[in-house]
Coordinates of C-alpha atoms in Angstrom, one line a residue:
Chain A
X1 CA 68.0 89.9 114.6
X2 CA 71.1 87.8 115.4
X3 CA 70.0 85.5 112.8
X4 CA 69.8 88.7 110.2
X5 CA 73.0 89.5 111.1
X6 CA 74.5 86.6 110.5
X7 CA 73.2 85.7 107.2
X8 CA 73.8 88.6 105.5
X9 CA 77.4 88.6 107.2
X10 CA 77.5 85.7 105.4
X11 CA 76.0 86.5 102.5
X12 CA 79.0 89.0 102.1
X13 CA 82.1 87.2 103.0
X14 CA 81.6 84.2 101.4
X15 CA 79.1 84.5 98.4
X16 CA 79.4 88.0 97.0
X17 CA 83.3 87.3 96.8
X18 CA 82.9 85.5 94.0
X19 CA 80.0 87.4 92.0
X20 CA 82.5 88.8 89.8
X21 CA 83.8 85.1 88.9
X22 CA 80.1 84.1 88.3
X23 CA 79.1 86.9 86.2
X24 CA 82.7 86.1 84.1
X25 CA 81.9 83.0 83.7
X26 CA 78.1 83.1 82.3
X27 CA 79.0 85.6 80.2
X28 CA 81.4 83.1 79.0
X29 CA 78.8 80.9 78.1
X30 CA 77.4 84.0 75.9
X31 CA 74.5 85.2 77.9
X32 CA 73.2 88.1 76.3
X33 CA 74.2 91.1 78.4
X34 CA 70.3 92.1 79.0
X35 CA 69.5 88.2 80.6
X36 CA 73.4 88.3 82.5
X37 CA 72.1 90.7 85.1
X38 CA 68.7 89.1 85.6
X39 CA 70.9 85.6 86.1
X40 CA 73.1 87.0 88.4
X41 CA 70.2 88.7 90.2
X42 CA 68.4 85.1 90.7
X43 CA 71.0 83.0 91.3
X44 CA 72.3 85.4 94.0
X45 CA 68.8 85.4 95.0
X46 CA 68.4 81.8 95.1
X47 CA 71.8 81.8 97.2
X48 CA 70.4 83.9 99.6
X49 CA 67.2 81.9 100.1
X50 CA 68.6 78.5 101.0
X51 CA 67.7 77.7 103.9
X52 CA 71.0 75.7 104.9
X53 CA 72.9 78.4 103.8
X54 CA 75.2 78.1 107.2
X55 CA 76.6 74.8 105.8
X56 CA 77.7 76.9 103.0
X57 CA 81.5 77.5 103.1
X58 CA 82.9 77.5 99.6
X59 CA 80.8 80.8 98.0
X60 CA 82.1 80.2 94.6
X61 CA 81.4 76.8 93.9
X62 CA 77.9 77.1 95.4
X63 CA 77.3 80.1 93.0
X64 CA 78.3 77.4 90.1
X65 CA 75.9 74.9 91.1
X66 CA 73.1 77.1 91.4
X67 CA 73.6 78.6 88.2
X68 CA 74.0 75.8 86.1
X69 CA 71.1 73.9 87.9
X70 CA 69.1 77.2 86.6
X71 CA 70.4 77.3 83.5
X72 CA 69.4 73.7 83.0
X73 CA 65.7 74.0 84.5
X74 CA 65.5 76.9 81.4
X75 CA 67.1 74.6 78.6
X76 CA 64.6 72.5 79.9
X77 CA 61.6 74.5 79.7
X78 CA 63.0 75.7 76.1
X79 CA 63.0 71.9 74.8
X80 CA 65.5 71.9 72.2
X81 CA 69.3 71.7 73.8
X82 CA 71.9 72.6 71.7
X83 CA 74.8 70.2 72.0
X84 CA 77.4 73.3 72.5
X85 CA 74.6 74.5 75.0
X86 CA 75.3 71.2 77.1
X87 CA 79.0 71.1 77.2
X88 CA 79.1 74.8 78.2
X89 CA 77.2 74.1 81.1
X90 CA 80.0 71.9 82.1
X91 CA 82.1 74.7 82.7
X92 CA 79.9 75.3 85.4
X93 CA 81.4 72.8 87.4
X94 CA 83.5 74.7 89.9
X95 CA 86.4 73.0 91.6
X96 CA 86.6 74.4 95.4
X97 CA 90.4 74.2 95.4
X98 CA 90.1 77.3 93.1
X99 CA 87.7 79.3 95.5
X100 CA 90.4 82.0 96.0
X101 CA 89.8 85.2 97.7
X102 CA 91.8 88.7 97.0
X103 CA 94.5 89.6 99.8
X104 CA 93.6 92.9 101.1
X105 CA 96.0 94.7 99.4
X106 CA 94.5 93.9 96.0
X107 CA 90.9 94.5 97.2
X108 CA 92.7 97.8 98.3
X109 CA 94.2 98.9 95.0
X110 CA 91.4 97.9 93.0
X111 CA 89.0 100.3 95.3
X112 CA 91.4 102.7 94.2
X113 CA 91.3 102.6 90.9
X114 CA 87.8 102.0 91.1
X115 CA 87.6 105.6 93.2
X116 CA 90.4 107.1 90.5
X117 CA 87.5 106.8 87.8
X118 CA 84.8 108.0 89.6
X119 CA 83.5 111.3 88.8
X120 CA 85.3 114.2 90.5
X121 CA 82.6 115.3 92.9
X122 CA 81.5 111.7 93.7
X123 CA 84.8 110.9 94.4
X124 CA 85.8 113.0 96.7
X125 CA 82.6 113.4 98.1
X126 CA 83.0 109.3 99.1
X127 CA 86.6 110.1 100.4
X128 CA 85.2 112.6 102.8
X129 CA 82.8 110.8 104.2
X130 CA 83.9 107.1 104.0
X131 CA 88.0 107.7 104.9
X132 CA 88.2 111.2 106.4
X133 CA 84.6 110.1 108.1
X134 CA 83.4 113.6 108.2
X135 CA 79.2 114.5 108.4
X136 CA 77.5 115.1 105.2
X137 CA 77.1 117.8 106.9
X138 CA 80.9 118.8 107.2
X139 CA 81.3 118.3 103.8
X140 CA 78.5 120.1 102.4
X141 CA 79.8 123.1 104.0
X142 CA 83.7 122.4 102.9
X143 CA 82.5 121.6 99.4
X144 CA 79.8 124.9 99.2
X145 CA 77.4 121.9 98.5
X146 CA 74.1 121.5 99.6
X147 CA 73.6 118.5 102.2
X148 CA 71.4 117.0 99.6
X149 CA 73.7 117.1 96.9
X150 CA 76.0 115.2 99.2
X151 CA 74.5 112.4 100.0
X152 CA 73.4 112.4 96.0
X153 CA 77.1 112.0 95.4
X154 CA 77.4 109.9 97.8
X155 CA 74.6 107.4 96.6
X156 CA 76.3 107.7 93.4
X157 CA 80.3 106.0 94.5
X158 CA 78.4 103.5 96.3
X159 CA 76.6 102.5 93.5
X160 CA 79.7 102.7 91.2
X161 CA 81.8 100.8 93.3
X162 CA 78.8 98.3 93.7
X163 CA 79.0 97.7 90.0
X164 CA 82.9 97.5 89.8
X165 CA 82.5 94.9 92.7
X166 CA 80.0 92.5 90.6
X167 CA 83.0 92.9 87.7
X168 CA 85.7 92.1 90.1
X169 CA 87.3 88.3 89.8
X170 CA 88.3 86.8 92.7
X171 CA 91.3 84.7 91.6
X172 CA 94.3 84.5 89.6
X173 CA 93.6 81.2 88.7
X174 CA 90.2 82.1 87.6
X175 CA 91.5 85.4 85.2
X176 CA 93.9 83.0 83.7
X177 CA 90.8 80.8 83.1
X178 CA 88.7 83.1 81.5
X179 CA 91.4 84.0 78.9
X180 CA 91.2 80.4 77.3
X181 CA 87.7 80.9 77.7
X182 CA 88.3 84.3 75.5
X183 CA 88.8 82.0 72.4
X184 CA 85.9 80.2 72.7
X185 CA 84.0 83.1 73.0
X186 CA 85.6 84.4 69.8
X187 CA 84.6 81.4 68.1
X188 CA 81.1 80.8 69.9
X189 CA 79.5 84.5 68.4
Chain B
X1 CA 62.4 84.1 86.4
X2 CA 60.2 86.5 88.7
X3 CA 59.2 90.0 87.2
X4 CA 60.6 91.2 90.9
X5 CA 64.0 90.6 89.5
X6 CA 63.1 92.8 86.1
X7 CA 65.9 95.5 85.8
X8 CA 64.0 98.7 87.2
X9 CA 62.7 96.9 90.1
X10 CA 66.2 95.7 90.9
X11 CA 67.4 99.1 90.4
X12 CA 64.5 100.9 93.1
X13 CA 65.9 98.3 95.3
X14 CA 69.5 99.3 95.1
X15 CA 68.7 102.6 95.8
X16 CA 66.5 101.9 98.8
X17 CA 69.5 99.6 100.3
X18 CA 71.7 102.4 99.3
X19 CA 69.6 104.5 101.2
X20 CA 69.1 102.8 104.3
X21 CA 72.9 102.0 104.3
X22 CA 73.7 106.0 104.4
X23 CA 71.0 106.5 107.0
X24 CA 72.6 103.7 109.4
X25 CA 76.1 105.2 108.9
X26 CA 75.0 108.6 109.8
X27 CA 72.9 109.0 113.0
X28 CA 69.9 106.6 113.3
X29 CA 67.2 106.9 115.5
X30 CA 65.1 103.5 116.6
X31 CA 62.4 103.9 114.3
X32 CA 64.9 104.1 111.1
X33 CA 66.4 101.0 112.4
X34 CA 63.5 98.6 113.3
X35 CA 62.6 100.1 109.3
X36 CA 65.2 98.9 108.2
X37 CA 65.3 95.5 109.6
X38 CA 61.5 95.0 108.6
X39 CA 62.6 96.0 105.1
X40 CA 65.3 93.3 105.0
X41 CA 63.0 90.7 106.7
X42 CA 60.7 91.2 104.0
X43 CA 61.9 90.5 100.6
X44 CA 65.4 88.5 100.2
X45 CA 65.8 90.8 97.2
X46 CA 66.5 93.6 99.5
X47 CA 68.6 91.9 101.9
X48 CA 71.0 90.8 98.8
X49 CA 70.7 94.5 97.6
X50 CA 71.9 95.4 100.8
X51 CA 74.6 93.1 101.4
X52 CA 76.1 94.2 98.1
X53 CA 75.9 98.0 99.1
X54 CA 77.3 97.1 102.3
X55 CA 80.1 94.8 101.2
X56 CA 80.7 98.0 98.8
X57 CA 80.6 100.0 101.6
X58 CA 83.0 98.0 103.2
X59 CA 85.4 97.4 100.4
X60 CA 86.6 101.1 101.5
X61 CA 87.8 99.9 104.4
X62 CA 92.0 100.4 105.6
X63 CA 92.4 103.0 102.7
X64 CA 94.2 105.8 103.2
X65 CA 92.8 108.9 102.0
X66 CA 96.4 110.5 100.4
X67 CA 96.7 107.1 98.7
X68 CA 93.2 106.8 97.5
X69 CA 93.3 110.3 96.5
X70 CA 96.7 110.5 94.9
X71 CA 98.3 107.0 94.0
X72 CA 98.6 106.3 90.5
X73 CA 97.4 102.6 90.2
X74 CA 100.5 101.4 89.2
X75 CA 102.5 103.0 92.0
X76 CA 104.6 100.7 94.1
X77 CA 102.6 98.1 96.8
X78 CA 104.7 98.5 99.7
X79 CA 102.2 99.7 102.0
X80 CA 102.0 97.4 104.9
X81 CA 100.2 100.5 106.9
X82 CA 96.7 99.6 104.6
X83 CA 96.3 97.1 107.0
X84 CA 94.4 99.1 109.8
X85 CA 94.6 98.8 113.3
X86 CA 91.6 97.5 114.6
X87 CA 89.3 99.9 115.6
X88 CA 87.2 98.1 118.2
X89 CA 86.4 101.0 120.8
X90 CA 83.8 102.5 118.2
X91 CA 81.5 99.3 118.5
X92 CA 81.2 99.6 122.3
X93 CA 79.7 103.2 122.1
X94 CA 77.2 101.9 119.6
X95 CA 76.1 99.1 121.6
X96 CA 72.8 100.2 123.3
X97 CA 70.4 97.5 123.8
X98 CA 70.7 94.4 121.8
X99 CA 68.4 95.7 118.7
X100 CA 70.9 98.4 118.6
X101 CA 74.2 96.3 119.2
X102 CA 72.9 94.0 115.8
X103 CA 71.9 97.0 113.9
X104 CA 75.4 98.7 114.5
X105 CA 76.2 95.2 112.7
X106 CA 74.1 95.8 109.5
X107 CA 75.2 99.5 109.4
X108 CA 78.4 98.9 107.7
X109 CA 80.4 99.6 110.7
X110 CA 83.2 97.8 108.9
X111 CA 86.1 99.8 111.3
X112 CA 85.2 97.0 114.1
X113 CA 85.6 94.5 111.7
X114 CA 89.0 93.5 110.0
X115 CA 88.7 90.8 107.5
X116 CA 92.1 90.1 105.8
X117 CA 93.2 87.8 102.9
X118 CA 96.7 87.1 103.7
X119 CA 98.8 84.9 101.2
X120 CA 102.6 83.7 102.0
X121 CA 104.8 82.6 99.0
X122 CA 106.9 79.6 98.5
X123 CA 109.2 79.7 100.1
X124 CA 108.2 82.5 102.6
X125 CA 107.3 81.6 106.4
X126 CA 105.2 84.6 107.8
X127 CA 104.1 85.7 111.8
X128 CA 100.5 87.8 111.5
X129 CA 99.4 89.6 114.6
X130 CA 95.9 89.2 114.5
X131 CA 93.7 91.9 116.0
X132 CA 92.8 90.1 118.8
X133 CA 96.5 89.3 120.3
X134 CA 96.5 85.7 118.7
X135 CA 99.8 84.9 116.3
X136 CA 99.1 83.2 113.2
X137 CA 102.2 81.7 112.0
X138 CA 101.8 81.2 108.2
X139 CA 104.1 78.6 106.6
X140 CA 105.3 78.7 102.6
X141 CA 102.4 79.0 100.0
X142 CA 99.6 78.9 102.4
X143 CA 96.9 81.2 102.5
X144 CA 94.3 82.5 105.1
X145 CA 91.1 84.9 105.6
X146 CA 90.4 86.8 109.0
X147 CA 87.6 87.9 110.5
X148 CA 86.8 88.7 113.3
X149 CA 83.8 90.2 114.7
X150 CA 82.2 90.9 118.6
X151 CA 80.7 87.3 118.8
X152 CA 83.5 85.4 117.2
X153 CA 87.2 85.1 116.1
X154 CA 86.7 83.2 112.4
X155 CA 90.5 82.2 110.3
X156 CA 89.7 80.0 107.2
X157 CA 92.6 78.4 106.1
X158 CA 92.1 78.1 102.5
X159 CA 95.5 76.0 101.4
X160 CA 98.7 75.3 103.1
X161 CA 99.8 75.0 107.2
X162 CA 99.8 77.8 110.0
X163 CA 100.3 77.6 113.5
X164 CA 98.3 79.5 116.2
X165 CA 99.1 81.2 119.2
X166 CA 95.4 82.0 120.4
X167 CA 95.1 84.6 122.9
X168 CA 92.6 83.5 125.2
X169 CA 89.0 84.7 125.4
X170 CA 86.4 82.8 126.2
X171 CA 83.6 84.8 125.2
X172 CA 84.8 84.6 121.9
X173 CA 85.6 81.1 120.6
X174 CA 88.6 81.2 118.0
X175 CA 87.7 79.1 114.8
X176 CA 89.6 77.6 112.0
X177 CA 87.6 76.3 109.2
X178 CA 89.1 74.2 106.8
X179 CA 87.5 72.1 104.0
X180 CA 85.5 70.2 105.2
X181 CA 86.3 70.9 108.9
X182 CA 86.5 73.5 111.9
X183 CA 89.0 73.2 114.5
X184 CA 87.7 75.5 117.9
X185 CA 90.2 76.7 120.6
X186 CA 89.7 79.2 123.2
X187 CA 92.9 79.8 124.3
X188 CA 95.5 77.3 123.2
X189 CA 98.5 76.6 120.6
X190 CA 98.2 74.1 117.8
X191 CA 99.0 73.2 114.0
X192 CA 97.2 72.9 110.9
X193 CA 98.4 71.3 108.0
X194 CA 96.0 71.2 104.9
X195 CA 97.1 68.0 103.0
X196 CA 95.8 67.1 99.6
X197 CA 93.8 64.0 101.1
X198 CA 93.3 65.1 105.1
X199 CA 93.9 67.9 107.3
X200 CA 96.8 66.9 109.9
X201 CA 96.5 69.0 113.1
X202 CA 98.6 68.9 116.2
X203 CA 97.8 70.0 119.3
X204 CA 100.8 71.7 121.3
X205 CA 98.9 73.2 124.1
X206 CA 95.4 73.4 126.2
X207 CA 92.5 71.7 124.5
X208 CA 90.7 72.2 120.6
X209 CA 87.8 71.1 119.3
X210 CA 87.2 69.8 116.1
X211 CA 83.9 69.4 113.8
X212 CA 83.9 68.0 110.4
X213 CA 81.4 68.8 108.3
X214 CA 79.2 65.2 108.3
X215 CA 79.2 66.1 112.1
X216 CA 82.0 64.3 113.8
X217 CA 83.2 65.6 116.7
X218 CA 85.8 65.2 119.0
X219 CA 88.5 67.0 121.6
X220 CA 91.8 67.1 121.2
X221 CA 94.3 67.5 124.0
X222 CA 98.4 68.7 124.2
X223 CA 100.3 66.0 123.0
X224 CA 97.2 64.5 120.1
X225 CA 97.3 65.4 117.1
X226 CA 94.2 64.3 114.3
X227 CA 93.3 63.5 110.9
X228 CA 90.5 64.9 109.4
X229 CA 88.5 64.2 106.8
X230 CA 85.3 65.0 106.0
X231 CA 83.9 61.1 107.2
X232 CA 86.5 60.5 109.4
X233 CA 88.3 62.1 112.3
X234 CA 90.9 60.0 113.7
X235 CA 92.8 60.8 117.0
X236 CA 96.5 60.0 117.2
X237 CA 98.9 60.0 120.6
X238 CA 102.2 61.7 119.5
X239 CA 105.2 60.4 120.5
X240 CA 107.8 62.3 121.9
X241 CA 109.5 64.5 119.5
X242 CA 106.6 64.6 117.0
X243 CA 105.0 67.1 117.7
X244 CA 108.1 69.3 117.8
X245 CA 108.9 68.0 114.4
X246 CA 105.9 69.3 113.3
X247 CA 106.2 72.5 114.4
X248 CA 109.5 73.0 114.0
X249 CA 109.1 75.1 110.4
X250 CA 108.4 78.0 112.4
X251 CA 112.4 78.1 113.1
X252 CA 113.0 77.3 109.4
X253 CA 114.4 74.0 110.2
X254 CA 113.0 70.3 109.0
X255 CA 113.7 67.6 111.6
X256 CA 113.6 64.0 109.3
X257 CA 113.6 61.2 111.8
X258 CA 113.3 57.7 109.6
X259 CA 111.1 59.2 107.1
X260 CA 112.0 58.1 103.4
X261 CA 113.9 60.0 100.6
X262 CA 110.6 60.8 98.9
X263 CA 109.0 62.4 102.1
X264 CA 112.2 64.4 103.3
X265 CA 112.0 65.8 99.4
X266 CA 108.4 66.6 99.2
X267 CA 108.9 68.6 102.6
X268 CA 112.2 70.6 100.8
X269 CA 110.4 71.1 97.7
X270 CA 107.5 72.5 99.5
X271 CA 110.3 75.8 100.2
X272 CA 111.8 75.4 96.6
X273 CA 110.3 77.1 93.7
X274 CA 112.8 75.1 91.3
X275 CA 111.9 70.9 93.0
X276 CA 114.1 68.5 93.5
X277 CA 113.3 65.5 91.7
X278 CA 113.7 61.7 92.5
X279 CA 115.1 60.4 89.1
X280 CA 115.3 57.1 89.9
X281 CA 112.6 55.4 92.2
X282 CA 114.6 52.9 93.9
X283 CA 116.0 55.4 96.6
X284 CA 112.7 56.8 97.6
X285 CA 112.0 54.4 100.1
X286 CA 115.5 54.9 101.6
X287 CA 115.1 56.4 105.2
X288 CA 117.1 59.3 106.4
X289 CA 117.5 61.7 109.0
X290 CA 119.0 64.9 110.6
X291 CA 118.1 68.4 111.4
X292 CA 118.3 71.0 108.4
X293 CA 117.4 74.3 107.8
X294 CA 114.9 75.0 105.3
X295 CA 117.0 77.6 103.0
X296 CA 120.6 75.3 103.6
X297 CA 119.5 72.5 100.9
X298 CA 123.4 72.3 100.0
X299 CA 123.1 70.7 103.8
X300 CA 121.1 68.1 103.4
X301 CA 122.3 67.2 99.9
X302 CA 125.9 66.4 101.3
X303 CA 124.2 64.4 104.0
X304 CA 122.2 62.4 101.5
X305 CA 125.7 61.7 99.4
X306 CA 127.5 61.0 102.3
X307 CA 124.9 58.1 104.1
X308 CA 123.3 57.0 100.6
X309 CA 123.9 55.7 97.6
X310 CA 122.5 58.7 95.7
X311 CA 124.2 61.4 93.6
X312 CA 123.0 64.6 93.6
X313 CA 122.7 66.8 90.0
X314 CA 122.5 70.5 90.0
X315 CA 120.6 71.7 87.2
X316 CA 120.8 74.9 84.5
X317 CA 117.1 75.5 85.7
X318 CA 117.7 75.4 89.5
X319 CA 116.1 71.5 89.6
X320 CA 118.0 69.2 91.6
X321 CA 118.2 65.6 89.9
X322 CA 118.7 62.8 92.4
X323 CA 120.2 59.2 91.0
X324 CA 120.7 55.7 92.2
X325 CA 125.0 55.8 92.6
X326 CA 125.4 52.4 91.7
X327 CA 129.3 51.9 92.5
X328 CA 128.7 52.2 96.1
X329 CA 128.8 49.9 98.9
X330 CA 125.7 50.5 100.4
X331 CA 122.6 48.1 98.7
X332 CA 119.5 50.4 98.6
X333 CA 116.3 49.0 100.7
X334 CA 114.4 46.9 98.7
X335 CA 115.0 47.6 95.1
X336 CA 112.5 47.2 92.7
X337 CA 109.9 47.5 95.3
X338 CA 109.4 50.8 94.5
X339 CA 106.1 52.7 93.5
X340 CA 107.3 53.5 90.0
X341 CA 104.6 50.7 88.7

């Protein structure tokens, strides 16, 4: 259970960090947005599976290598590599001094705009019961809601900040990155 | 790629995790909880689904509700009070049983745990009181992450130099991980520095451990100080007075005892926005010396014009030019051996 624990402790402070920069950057390489998620998905997957993953320090530039060794074993399997295909892939090469991570305050403000989009209900709802820390069953009775329609609401600003989290970039350096990476993109469609 | 990771499949799984983490927040019985963890056990999908709704979960964590409910985006970021106080009397009343202690740990129970990203700019020394009692002293343009949880007391020191102040506890160890290296104390004082080649780390009080990542180990008493590399770890006796000197940025002040023109201006410049630059190589290798205080640069400039044969050029931009002064008496130390080839 300690073990458990641990990993997916882990798994959170020093890979999913840096999902946001991962997803940026194979989109970058002009995944189509349908194969993006099912990347992600498997090389977080893949992440998660290693079994020496408490040697793993440096989330982001893991992330990069497992990627591009995936994206490789598929160019492979397709047989015909594109030059452009192969010099993208460089880009995959992460240097660990830029593994960055947000200060809290910047995590902080971007929960709250994440929050500020959020429909109303779920909103407040998550406000309620994440900050305030009242019962579903407090707030279903402050709100006139039912219980169930609560924890609906609920279920819904998790999974809306869950997505804003796999958007979010970790570093400066990385955002300035991906806007010189913006004109290749232009170019590249 | 495995039809498990196909879009809808993904999706039931994020709602399960999503699930299970509302039904550990609230009030789990046993059975929900060994569920759980048989859940996670069995598919590393679902333990990544979870991890991401939990990290989610815990994204929330410090925010005020007024300010989450209210603040524009754009409003103004002077809010130290986001960082919380930790909250560590909530874990104790979850603890029952170790099943239940570990679950309270895969519930999102973020409040015990306070994991801060804290950044200093150039320029900018910094004292953080860290939940546990320990001071980290964060010099200019360095930049840490905290966390600390029941088992263990974790700072990774991602670029720069800090000094701790480790409150002791030796049921939790009290870890600094570098690159490449993690430096162990249980209730001591020491320095970091993060160089570009090595980590340099001096040892002021009690004992530390260090590990680098190929597995050397070694202990470090007062007094030692280290360089670490990944392959290497070699121990160095101080002499007296060093390992004041390098500590002595927590007062602002940079001793320089012998060390050359180029090292006494690296150390400045690592204060200075605007550097100051060497413009002619030959006086690098001159030695100098004296006590100065990190923000009184006009100091040390007068000292170097008065004992050297340099000349010392305010620029429009804020850069300070240093030249060879030629019509001075002094000859500089070896000219021409310089590493401008």
């Amino acid at each position: 259970m300690d073990y458990l624990c641990d990993k997916l402790e882990w798994f959170k402070s020093v890979i999913l960090p840096h999902e946001g920069a991962l997803r940026a950057r194979l989109r970058s390489l002009r995944q189509k947005p349908e194969s993006l998620d099912d990347l992600v998905a498997e090389v977080l997957l893949r992440a998660y599976s290693d079994a020496a993953w408490r040697g793993v320090e440096w989330g982001r530039a893991y992330l990069f290598t497992i990627a591009r060794n995936l994206l490789i074993d598929q160019l492979r399997r397709a047989a015909i590599v594109s030059f452009d295909t192969a010099v993208d892939l460089d880009q995959l090469q992460s240097n660990v001094n830029l593994e960055a991570q947000l200060t809290t305050r910047d995590q902080l403000r971007y929960v709250e705009r994440v929050i500020a989009s959020m429909p109303p209900q779920a909103a407040r709802v998550f406000i309620a019961r994440r900050i305030e820390q009242k019962t579903p069953g407090q707030i279903a009775e402050e709100m006139q809601l039912s219980v169930s329609t609560v924890e609906k609401h609920l279920h819904k600003a998790i999974r809306l900040l869950m997505r804003a989290m796999a958007e979010q970039e970790a570093s400066g350096v990385e955002q300035e990155r991906s806007e010189h990476e913006g004109s290749d993109r232009a170019t590249g469609r | 790629m495995s039809n498990k990771s196909g879009p809808s499949t993904r999706e039931a799984i994020e709602r399960q995790a999503v699930d299970y983490l509302l039904a550990l927040n609230g009030a789990p019985d046993e059975t929900v909880r060994q569920q759980v963890a048989a859940w996670l056990r069995s598919d590393p999908a679902h333990a990544v689904a979870y991890a991401r709704a939990e990290r989610a979960w815990e994204l929330a964590d410090g925010l005020d509700k007024s300010e989450a409910a209210t603040r524009s985006p754009t409003a103004d970021e002077a809010k130290e009070k986001l960082l919380p106080p930790a909250r560590l009397t909530r874990r104790r009343a979850l603890t029952g049983g170790a099943i239940a202690a570990t679950l309270a740990g895969l519930a999102g129970v973020g409040w015990f745990r306070q994991r801060d990203g804290i950044a200093t700019a150039v320029g900018e020394i910094r004292d953080i009181r860290l939940p546990d009692g320990s001071v980290m002293h964060l010099n200019t343009n360095s930049r840490a992450v905290v966390r600390m949880t029941g088992s263990r007391r974790l700072v990774r020191l991602l670029q720069g130099e800090a000094f701790f102040d480790v409150a002791h506890d030796t049921a939790r160890p009290f870890d600094v991980e570098m690159e490449g290296a993690t430096v162990r104390a249980l209730g001591t004082a020491f320095n970091i520095r993060v160089r570009a080649e090595l980590v340099e780390l001096t040892v002021t009080e009690g004992l530390v451990g260090v590990r680098t990542e190929k597995g050397m180990a070694e202990h470090v008493p007062a007094g030692q100080g280290a360089f670490i590399q990944p392959r290497t770890l070699a121990l160095a006796r101080l002499q007296d007075g060093e390992v004041e000197q390098r500590t002595l940025w927590r007062s602002k002040v940079i001793e320089l005892n012998g060390e050359s023109l180029g090292q006494a201006v690296d150390e400045f410049n690592r204060y200075r926005p605007e550097p100051i630059v060497i413009g002619d190589q030959r006086i690098a290798p001159l030695r100098v010396g004296g006590r100065f205080h990190i923000d009184e640069i006009d100091q040390f400039l007068a000292a170097v014009r008065q004992t050297l044969p340099v000349e010392t050029i305010v620029q429009d931009d804020g850069r300070i030019l240093l030249l060879y002064r030629p019509d001075d008496d002094v000859v500089p130390a070896g000219p021409g051996e310089s590493s401008d080839a």
